[in-house]
CSV table of C-alpha atoms in Angstrom, one decimal:
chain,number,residue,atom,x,y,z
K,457,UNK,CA,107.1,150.1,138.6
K,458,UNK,CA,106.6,146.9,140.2
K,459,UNK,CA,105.8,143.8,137.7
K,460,UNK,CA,104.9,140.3,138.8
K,461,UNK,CA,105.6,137.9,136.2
K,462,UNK,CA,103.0,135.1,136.3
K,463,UNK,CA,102.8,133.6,133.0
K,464,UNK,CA,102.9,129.9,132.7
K,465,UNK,CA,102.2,129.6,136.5
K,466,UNK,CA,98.9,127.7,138.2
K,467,UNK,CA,96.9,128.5,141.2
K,468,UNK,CA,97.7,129.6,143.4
K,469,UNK,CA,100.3,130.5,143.3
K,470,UNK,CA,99.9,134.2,140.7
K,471,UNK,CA,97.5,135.1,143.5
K,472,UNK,CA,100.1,134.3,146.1
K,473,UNK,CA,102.7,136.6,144.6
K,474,UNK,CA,100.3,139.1,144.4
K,475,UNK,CA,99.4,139.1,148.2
K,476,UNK,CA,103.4,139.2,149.0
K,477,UNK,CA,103.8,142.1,146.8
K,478,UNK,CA,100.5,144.3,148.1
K,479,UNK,CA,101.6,142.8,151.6
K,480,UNK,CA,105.3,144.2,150.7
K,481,UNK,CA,103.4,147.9,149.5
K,482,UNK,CA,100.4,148.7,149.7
K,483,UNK,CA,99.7,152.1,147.6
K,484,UNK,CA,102.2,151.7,145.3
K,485,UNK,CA,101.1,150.4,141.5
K,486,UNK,CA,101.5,146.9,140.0
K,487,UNK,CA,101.6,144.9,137.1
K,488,UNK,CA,100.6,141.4,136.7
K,489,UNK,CA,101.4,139.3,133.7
K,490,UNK,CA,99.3,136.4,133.5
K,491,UNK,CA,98.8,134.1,130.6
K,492,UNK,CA,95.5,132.1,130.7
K,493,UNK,CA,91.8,133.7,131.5
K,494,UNK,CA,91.4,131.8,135.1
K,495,UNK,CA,94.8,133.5,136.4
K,496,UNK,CA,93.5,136.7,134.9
K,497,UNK,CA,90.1,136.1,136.8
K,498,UNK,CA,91.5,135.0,140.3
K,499,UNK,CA,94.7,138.2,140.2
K,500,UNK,CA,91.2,140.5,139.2
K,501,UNK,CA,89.0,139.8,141.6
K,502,UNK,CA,91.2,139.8,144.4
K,503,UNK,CA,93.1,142.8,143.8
K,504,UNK,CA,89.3,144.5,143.3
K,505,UNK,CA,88.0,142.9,146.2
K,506,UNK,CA,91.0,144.4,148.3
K,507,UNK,CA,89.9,147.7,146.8
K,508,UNK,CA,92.3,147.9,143.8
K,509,UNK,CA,91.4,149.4,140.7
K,510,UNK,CA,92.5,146.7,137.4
K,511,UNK,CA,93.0,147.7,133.7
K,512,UNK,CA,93.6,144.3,131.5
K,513,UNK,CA,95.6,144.9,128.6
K,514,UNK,CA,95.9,142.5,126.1
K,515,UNK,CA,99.7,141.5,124.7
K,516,UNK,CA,99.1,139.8,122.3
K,517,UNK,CA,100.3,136.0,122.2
K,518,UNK,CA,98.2,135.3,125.3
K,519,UNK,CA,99.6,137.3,127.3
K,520,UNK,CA,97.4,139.5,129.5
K,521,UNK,CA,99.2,142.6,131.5
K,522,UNK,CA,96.9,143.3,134.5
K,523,UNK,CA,97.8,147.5,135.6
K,524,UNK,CA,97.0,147.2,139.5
K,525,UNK,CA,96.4,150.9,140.9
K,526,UNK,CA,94.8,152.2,144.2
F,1431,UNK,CA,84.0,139.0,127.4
F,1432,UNK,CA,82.2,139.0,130.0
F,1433,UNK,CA,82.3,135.0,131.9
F,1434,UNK,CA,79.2,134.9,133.9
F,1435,UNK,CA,80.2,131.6,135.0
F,1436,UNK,CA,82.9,133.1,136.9
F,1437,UNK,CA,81.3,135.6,138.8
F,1438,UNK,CA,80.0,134.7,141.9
F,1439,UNK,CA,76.3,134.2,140.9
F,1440,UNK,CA,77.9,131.9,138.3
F,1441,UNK,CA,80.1,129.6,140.5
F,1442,UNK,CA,76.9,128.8,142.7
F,1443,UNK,CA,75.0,128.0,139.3
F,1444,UNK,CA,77.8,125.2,138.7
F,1445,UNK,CA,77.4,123.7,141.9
F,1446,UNK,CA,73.7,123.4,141.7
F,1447,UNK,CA,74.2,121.9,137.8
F,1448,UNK,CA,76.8,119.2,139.8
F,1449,UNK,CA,74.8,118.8,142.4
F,1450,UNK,CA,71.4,117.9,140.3
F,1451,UNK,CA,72.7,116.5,137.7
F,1452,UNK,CA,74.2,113.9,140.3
F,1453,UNK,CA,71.3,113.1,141.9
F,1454,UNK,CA,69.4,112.9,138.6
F,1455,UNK,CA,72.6,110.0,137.3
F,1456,UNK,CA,71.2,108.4,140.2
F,1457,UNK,CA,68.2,108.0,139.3
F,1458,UNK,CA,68.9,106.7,136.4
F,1459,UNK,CA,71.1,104.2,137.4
F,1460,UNK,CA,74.2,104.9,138.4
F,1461,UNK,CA,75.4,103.4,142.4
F,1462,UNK,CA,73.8,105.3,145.2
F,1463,UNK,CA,76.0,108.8,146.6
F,1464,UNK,CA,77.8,108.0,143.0
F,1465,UNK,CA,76.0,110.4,140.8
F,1466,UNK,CA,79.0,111.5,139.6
F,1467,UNK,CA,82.8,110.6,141.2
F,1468,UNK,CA,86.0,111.0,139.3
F,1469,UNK,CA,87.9,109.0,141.7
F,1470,UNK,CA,85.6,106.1,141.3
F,1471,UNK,CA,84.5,106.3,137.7
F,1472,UNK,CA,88.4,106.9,137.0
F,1473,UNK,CA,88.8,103.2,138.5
F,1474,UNK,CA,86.1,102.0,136.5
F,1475,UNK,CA,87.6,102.9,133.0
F,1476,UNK,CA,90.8,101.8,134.5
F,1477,UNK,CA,89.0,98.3,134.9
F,1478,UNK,CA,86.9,98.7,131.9
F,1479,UNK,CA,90.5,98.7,130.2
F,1480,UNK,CA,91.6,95.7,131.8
F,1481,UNK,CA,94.3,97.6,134.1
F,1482,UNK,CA,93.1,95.9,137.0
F,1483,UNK,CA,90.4,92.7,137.1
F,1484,UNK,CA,88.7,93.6,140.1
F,1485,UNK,CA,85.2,92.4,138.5
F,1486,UNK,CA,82.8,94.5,140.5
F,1487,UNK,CA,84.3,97.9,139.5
F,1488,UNK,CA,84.9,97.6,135.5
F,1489,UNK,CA,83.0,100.0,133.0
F,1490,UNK,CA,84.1,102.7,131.0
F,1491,UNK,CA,82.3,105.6,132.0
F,1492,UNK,CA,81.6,107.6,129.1
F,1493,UNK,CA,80.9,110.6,132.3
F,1494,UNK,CA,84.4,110.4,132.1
F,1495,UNK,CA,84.8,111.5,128.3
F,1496,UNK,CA,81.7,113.8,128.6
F,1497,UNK,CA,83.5,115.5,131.5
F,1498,UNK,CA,87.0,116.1,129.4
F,1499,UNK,CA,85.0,116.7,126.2
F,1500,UNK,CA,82.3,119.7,127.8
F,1501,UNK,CA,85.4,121.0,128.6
F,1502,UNK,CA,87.2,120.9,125.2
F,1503,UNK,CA,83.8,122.6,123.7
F,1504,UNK,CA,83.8,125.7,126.4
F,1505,UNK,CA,87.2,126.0,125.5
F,1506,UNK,CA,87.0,126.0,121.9
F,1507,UNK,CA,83.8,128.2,122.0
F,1508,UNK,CA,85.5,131.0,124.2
F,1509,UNK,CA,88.8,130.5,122.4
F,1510,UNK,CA,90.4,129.2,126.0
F,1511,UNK,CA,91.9,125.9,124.5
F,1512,UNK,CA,95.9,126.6,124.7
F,1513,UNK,CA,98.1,123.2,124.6
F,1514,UNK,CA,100.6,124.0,127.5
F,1515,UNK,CA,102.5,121.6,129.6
F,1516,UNK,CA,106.2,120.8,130.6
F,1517,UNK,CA,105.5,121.7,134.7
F,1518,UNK,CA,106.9,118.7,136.2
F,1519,UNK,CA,105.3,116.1,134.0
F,1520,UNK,CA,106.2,112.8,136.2
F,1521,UNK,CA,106.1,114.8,139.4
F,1522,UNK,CA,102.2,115.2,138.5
F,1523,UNK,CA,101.9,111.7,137.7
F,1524,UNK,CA,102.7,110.7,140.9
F,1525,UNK,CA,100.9,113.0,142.7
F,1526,UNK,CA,98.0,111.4,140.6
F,1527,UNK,CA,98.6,108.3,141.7
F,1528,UNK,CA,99.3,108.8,145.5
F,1529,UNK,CA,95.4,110.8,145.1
F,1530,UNK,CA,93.7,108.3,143.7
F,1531,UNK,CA,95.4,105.5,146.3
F,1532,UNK,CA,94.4,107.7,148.3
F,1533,UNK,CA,90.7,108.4,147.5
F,1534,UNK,CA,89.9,104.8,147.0
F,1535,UNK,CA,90.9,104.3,150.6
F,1536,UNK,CA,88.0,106.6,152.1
F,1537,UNK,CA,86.1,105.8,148.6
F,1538,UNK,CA,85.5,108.8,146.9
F,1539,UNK,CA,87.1,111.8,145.9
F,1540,UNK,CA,86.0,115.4,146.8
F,1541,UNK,CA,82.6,115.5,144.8
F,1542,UNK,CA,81.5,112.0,146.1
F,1543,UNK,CA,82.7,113.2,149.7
F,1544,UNK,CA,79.9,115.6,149.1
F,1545,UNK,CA,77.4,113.5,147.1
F,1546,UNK,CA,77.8,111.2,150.3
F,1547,UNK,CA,77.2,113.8,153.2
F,1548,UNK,CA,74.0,115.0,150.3
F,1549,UNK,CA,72.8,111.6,151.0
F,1550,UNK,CA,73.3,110.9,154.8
F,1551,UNK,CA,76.6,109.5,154.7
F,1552,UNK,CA,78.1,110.5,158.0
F,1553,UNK,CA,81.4,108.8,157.1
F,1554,UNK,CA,81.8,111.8,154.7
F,1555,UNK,CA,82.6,114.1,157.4
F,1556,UNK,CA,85.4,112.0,158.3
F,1557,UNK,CA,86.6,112.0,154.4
F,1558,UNK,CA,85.6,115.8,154.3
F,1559,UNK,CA,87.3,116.8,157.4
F,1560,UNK,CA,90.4,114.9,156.3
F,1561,UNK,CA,90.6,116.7,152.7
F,1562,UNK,CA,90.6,120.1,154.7
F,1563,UNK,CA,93.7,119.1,156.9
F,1564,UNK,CA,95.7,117.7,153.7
F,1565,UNK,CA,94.7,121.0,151.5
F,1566,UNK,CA,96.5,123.4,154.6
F,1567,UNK,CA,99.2,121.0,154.7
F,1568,UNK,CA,99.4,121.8,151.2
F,1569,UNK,CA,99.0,125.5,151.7
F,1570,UNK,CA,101.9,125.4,154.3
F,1571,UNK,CA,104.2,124.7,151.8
F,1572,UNK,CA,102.7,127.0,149.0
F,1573,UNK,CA,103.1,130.1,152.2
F,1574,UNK,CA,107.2,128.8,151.6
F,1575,UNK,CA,107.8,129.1,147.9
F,1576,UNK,CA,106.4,125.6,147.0
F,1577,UNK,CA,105.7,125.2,143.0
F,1578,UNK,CA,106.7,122.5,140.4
F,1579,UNK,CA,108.0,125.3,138.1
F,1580,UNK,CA,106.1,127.3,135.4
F,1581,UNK,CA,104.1,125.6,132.1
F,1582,UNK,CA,105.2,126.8,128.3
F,1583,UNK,CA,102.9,126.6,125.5
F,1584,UNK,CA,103.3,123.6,123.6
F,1585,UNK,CA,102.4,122.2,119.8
F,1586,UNK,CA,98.7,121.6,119.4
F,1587,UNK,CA,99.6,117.6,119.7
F,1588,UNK,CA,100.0,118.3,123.2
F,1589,UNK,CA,96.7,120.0,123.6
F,1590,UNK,CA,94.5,117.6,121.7
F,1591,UNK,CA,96.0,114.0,122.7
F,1592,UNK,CA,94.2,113.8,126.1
F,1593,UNK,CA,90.6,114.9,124.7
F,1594,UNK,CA,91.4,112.2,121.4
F,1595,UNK,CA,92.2,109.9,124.3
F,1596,UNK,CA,88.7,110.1,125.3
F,1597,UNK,CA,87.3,110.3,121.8
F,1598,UNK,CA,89.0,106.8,121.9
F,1599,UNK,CA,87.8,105.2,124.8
F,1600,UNK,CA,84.0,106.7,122.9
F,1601,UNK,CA,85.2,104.4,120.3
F,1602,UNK,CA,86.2,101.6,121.9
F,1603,UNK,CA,82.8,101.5,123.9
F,1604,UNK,CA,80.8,101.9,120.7
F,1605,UNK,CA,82.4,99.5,118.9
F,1606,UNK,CA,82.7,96.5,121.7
F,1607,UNK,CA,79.2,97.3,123.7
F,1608,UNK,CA,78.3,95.9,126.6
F,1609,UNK,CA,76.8,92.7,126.1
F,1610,UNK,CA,74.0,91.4,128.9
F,1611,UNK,CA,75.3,88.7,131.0
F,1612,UNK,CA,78.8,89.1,129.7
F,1613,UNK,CA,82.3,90.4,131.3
F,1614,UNK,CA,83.9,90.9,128.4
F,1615,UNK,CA,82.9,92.6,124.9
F,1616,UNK,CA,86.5,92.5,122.8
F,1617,UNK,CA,88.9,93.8,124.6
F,1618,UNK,CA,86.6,95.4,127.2
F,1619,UNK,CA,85.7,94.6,130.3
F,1620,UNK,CA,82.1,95.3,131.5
F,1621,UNK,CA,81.0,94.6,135.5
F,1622,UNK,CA,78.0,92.4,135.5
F,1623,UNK,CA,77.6,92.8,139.4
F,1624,UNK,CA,78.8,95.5,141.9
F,1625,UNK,CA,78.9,99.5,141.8
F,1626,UNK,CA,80.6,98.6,138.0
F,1627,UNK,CA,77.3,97.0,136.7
F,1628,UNK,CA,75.3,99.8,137.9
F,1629,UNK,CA,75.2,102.6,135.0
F,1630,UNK,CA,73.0,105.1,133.8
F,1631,UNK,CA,72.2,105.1,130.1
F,1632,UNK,CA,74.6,106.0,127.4
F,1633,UNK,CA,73.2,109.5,126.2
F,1634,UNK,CA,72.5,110.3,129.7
F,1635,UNK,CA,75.6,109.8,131.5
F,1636,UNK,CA,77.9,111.7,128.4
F,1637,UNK,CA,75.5,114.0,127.6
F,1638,UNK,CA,74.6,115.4,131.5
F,1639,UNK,CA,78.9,115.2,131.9
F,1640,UNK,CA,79.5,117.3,128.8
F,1641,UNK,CA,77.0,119.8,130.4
F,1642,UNK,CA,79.0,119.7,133.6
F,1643,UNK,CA,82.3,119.9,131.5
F,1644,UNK,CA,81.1,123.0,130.0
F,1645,UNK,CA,79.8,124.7,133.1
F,1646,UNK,CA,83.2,124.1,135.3
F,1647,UNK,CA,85.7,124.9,132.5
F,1648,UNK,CA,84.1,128.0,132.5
F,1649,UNK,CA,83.2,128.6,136.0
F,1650,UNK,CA,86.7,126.9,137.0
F,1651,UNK,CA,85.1,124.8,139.7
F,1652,UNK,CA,87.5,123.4,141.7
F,1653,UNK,CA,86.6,121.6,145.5
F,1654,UNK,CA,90.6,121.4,146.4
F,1655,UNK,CA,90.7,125.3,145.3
F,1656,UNK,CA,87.6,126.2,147.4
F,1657,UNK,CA,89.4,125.1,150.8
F,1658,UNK,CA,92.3,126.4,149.6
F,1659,UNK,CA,91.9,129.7,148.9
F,1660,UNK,CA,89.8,129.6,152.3
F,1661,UNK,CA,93.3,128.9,154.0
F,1662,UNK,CA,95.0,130.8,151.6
F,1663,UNK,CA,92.9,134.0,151.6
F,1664,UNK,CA,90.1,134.1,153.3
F,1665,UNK,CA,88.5,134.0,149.8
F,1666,UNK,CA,85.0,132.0,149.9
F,1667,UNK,CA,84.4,132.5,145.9
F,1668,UNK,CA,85.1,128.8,144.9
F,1669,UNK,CA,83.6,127.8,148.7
F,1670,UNK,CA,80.3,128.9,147.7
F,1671,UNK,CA,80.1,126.3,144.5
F,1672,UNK,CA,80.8,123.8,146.7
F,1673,UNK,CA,78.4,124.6,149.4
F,1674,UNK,CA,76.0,125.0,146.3
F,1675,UNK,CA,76.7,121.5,145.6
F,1676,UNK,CA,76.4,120.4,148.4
F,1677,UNK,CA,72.5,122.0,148.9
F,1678,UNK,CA,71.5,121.4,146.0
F,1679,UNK,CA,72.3,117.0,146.2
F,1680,UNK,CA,70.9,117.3,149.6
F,1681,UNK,CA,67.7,118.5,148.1
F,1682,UNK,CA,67.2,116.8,145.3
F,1683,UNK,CA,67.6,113.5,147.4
F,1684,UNK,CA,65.4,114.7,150.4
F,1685,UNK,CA,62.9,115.3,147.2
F,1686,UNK,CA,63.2,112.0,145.5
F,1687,UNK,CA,63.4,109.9,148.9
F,1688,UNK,CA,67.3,109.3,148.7
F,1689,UNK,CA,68.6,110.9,151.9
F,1690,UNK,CA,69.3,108.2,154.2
F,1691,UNK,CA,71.2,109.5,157.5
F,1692,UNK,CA,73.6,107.2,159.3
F,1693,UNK,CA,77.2,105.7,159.7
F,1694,UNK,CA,76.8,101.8,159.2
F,1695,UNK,CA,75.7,100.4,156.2
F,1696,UNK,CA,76.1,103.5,153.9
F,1697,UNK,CA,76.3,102.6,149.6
F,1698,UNK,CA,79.9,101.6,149.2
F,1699,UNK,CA,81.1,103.3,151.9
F,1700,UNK,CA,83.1,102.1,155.1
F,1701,UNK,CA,82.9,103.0,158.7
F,1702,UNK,CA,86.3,103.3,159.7
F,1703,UNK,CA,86.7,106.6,160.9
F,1704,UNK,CA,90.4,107.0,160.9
F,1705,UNK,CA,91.6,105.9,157.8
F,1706,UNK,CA,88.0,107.4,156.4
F,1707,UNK,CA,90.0,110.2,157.6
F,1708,UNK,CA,93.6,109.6,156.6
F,1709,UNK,CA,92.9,108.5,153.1
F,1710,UNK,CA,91.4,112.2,152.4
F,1711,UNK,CA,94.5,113.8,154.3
F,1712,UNK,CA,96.8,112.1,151.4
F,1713,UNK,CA,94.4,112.6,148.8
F,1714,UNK,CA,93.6,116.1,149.5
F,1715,UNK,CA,97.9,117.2,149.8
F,1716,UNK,CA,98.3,115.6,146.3
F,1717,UNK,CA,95.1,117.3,145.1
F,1718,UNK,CA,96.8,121.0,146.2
F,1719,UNK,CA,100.2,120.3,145.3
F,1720,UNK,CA,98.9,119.4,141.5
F,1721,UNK,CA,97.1,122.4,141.8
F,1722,UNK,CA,93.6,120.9,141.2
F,1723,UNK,CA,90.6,118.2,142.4
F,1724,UNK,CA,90.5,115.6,140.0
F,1725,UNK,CA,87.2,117.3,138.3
F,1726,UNK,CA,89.5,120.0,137.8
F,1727,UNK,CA,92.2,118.4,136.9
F,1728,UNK,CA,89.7,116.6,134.0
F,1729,UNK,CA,88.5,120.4,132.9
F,1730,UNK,CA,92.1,121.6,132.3
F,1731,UNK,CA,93.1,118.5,130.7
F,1732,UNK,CA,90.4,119.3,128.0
F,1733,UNK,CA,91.3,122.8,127.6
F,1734,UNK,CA,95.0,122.0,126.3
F,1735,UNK,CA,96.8,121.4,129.9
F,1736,UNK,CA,98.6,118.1,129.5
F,1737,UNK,CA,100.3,118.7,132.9
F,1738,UNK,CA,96.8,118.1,134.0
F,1739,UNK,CA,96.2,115.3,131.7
F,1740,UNK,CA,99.3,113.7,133.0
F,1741,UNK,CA,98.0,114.1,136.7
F,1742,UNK,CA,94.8,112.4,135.4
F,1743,UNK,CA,96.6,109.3,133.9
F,1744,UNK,CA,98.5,108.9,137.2
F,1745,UNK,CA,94.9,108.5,138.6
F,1746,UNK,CA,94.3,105.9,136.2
F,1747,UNK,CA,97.3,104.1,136.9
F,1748,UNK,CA,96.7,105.0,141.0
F,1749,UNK,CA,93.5,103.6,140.7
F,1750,UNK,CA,94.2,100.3,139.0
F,1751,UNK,CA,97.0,99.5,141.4
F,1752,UNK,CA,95.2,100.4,144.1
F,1753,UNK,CA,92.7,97.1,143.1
F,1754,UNK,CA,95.6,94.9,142.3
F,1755,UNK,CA,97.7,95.4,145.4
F,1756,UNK,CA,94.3,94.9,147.8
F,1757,UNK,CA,94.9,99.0,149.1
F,1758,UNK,CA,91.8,99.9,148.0
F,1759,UNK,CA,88.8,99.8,150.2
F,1760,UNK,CA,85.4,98.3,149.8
F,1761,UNK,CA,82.2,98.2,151.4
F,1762,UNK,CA,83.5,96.0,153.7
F,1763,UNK,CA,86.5,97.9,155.0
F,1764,UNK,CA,89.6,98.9,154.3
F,1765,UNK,CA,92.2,97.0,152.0
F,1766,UNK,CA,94.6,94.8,153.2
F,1767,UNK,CA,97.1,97.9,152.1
F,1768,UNK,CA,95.1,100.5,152.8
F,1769,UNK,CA,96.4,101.5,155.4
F,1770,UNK,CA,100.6,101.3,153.7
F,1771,UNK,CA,99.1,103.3,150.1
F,1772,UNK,CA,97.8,105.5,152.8
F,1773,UNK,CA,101.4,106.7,154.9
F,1774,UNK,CA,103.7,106.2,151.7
F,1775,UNK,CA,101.4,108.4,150.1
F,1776,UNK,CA,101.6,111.1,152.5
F,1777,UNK,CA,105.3,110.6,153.0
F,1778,UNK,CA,105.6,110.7,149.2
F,1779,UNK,CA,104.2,113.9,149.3
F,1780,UNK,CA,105.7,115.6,152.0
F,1781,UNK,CA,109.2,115.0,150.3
F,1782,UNK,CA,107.6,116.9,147.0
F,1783,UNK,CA,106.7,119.4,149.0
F,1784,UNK,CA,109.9,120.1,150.9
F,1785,UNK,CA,112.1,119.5,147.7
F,1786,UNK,CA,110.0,121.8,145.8
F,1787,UNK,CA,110.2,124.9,148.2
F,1788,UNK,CA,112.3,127.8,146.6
F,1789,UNK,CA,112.4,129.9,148.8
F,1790,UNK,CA,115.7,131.9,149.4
């Protein structure tokens, strides 16, 4: 399992790392970790808008694991 | 919960909100293509505080405060406001400062670049054209690695300080008001000619901010962010507020008689192309390697981000020494700086960039 850890990290730069990995592998699944609601928006609509499916699970302490899947 | 503001539909509501709203400040007072301009109304509190004495451009504009405190009550309301911070704190100052030097040079930042083109301003295009090229510098070096290191959640002093920052300034303008005739009130300093001397009132100018504050926080409006993520990823989402903006200014001044089209002559606005030009290119690479337009830069600030807030006091400090070292600009022309503020500033930024890369 591939996980991108993008907590405490502005734009653009979780969307970035998100490109590089789907660039990297396209198919395979992916977790984000993000850890304010505009990160969780922007990694979200991108990966859907590229044709990913998103499940947002909550961590706890902020922290939001975004499950990436095709 | 579901954010309309950030959905599509909701980032073109924002723009038209900035956009009116604008126009409407006009109306009631504030300068002309100066509805709203965080660059410019930045220097003004910095003047209203006595940072700098240049007399024409001293007022604390409570749009200012309304901006930072809108914010604050979106975040508190959706249970958004986290105090973070500790992301290359001075870094961010001086990125602040090289974008305000930088802004004051063409005379606007990236909403009055629009509120000016909205009212016939071709000079804009210059300013316009020049934030694009410094944003893809700036996404050049984000393509390599560039960032200023993660944020960590901080103690709740960190989160509130900014917003009771602007709570103070609230303060200080209630308590020394502007008195007709007069420069001074207290400690304050109040314009009585000039762009500074040319307000809305009060209630109008906080409340219509704290309406914007609210909208963009949630929205996360952002006119660095919209070119950006155009470079970046062919993603138009943030674009679209802007170009909402953008239509909607244009309108409501064609409506009200305020759309003038021209170069020469424009409201506090110059016409020399190249450094109309070159002032945005600086101002638009610190904007994307802070990671925000000074509007956004204000919204995070109120949510808890002191990184942001620090970016925003480097504006402040920008902005006032842009006015007492003559790099500043006027309707007149460029400063007798301008032109220095404008190439350090660039170089300045460049060296962040490259040191900042970290990439293997």
């Amino acid at each position: 399992m591939r996980t991108i850890d993008a907590q405490g990290l502005s734009c653009p730069q979780p969307l970035v790392l998100f490109h590089a990995a789907i660039k990297e592998n396209a198919t395979d699944p992916l977790d984000v970790l993000v850890d304010n609601e505009a990160s969780r928006e922007n990694v979200s609509r991108e990966a859907r808008n590229h044709g990913w499916k998103v499940e947002a699970i909550d961590m706890g302490n902020g922290t939001t694991r975004l499950e990436i899947r095709k | 919960m579901k954010n309309f503001l950030a959905t599509t539909p909701g980032i073109i509501v924002t723009g038209v909100i900035i956009g009116v709203l604008a126009s409407v400040l006009q109306k009631y007072g504030n300068p002309a293509n100066m509805g709203i301009c965080v660059a410019c109304f930045g220097r003004d509190v910095a003047g209203g505080l006595g940072l700098h004495r240049a007399a024409v451009v001293q007022y604390l504009r409570p749009e200012i405060m309304g901006l930072v405190l809108g914010s604050l009550l979106a975040a508190l309301a959706t249970r958004e406001f986290r105090p973070r911070g500790g992301s290359a704190p001075l870094v961010r100052f001086v990125l602040g400062m090289i974008a305000a030097m930088g802004a004051l040079v063409f005379l606007g930042c990236p909403w009055r670049a629009i509120l000016r083109l909205a009212g016939g301003d071709g000079n804009a295009l210059l300013g316009l054209a020049g934030l694009g090229v410094g944003i893809w510098i700036g996404t050049l070096f984000f393509k390599n690695g560039y960032s200023l290191g993660r944020s960590s959640t901080q103690g709740v002093a960190a989160g509130v300080l900014f917003p009771a920052i602007m709570a103070g300034l609230l303060l200080l303008y209630f308590f020394f008001p502007q008195v007709e005739g007069q420069a001074q009130s207290g400690p304050i300093f109040y314009s009585v000619k000039g762009p500074g001397s040319q307000h809305a009132p009060f209630l109008i100018s906080f409340g219509l901010a704290c309406v914007i504050g609210f909208a963009a926080q949630r929205s996360r409006f952002c006119t660095m962010g919209a070119f950006r993520d155009l470079f970046l990823f062919r993603s138009t989402h943030l674009l679209l507020g802007i170009v909402a903006m953008l239509v909607a200014a244009f309108a409501a001044n064609y409506l009200t008689g305020s759309f003038t089209p021209g170069f020469a002559g424009q409201p506090v606005a110059h016409t020399d192309h190249i450094w109309n030009f070159m002032g945005m290119v600086t101002a638009g690479l610190a904007f994307a390697l802070a990671g925000g337009c000074p509007g956004r830069q204000l919204f995070m600030a109120g949510e808890g981000d002191s990184d942001a807030a620090v970016f925003v006091l480097g504006m402040l400090a920008g902005a006032a020494m842009a006015h007492n070292f003559g790099s500043a600009s006027s309707g007149a022309g460029i400063g007798a700086y301008g032109i220095h503020a404008t190439l350090i500033g660039l170089a300045v930024c460049l060296v962040i960039g490259v040191l900042n890369l970290k990439k293997a």
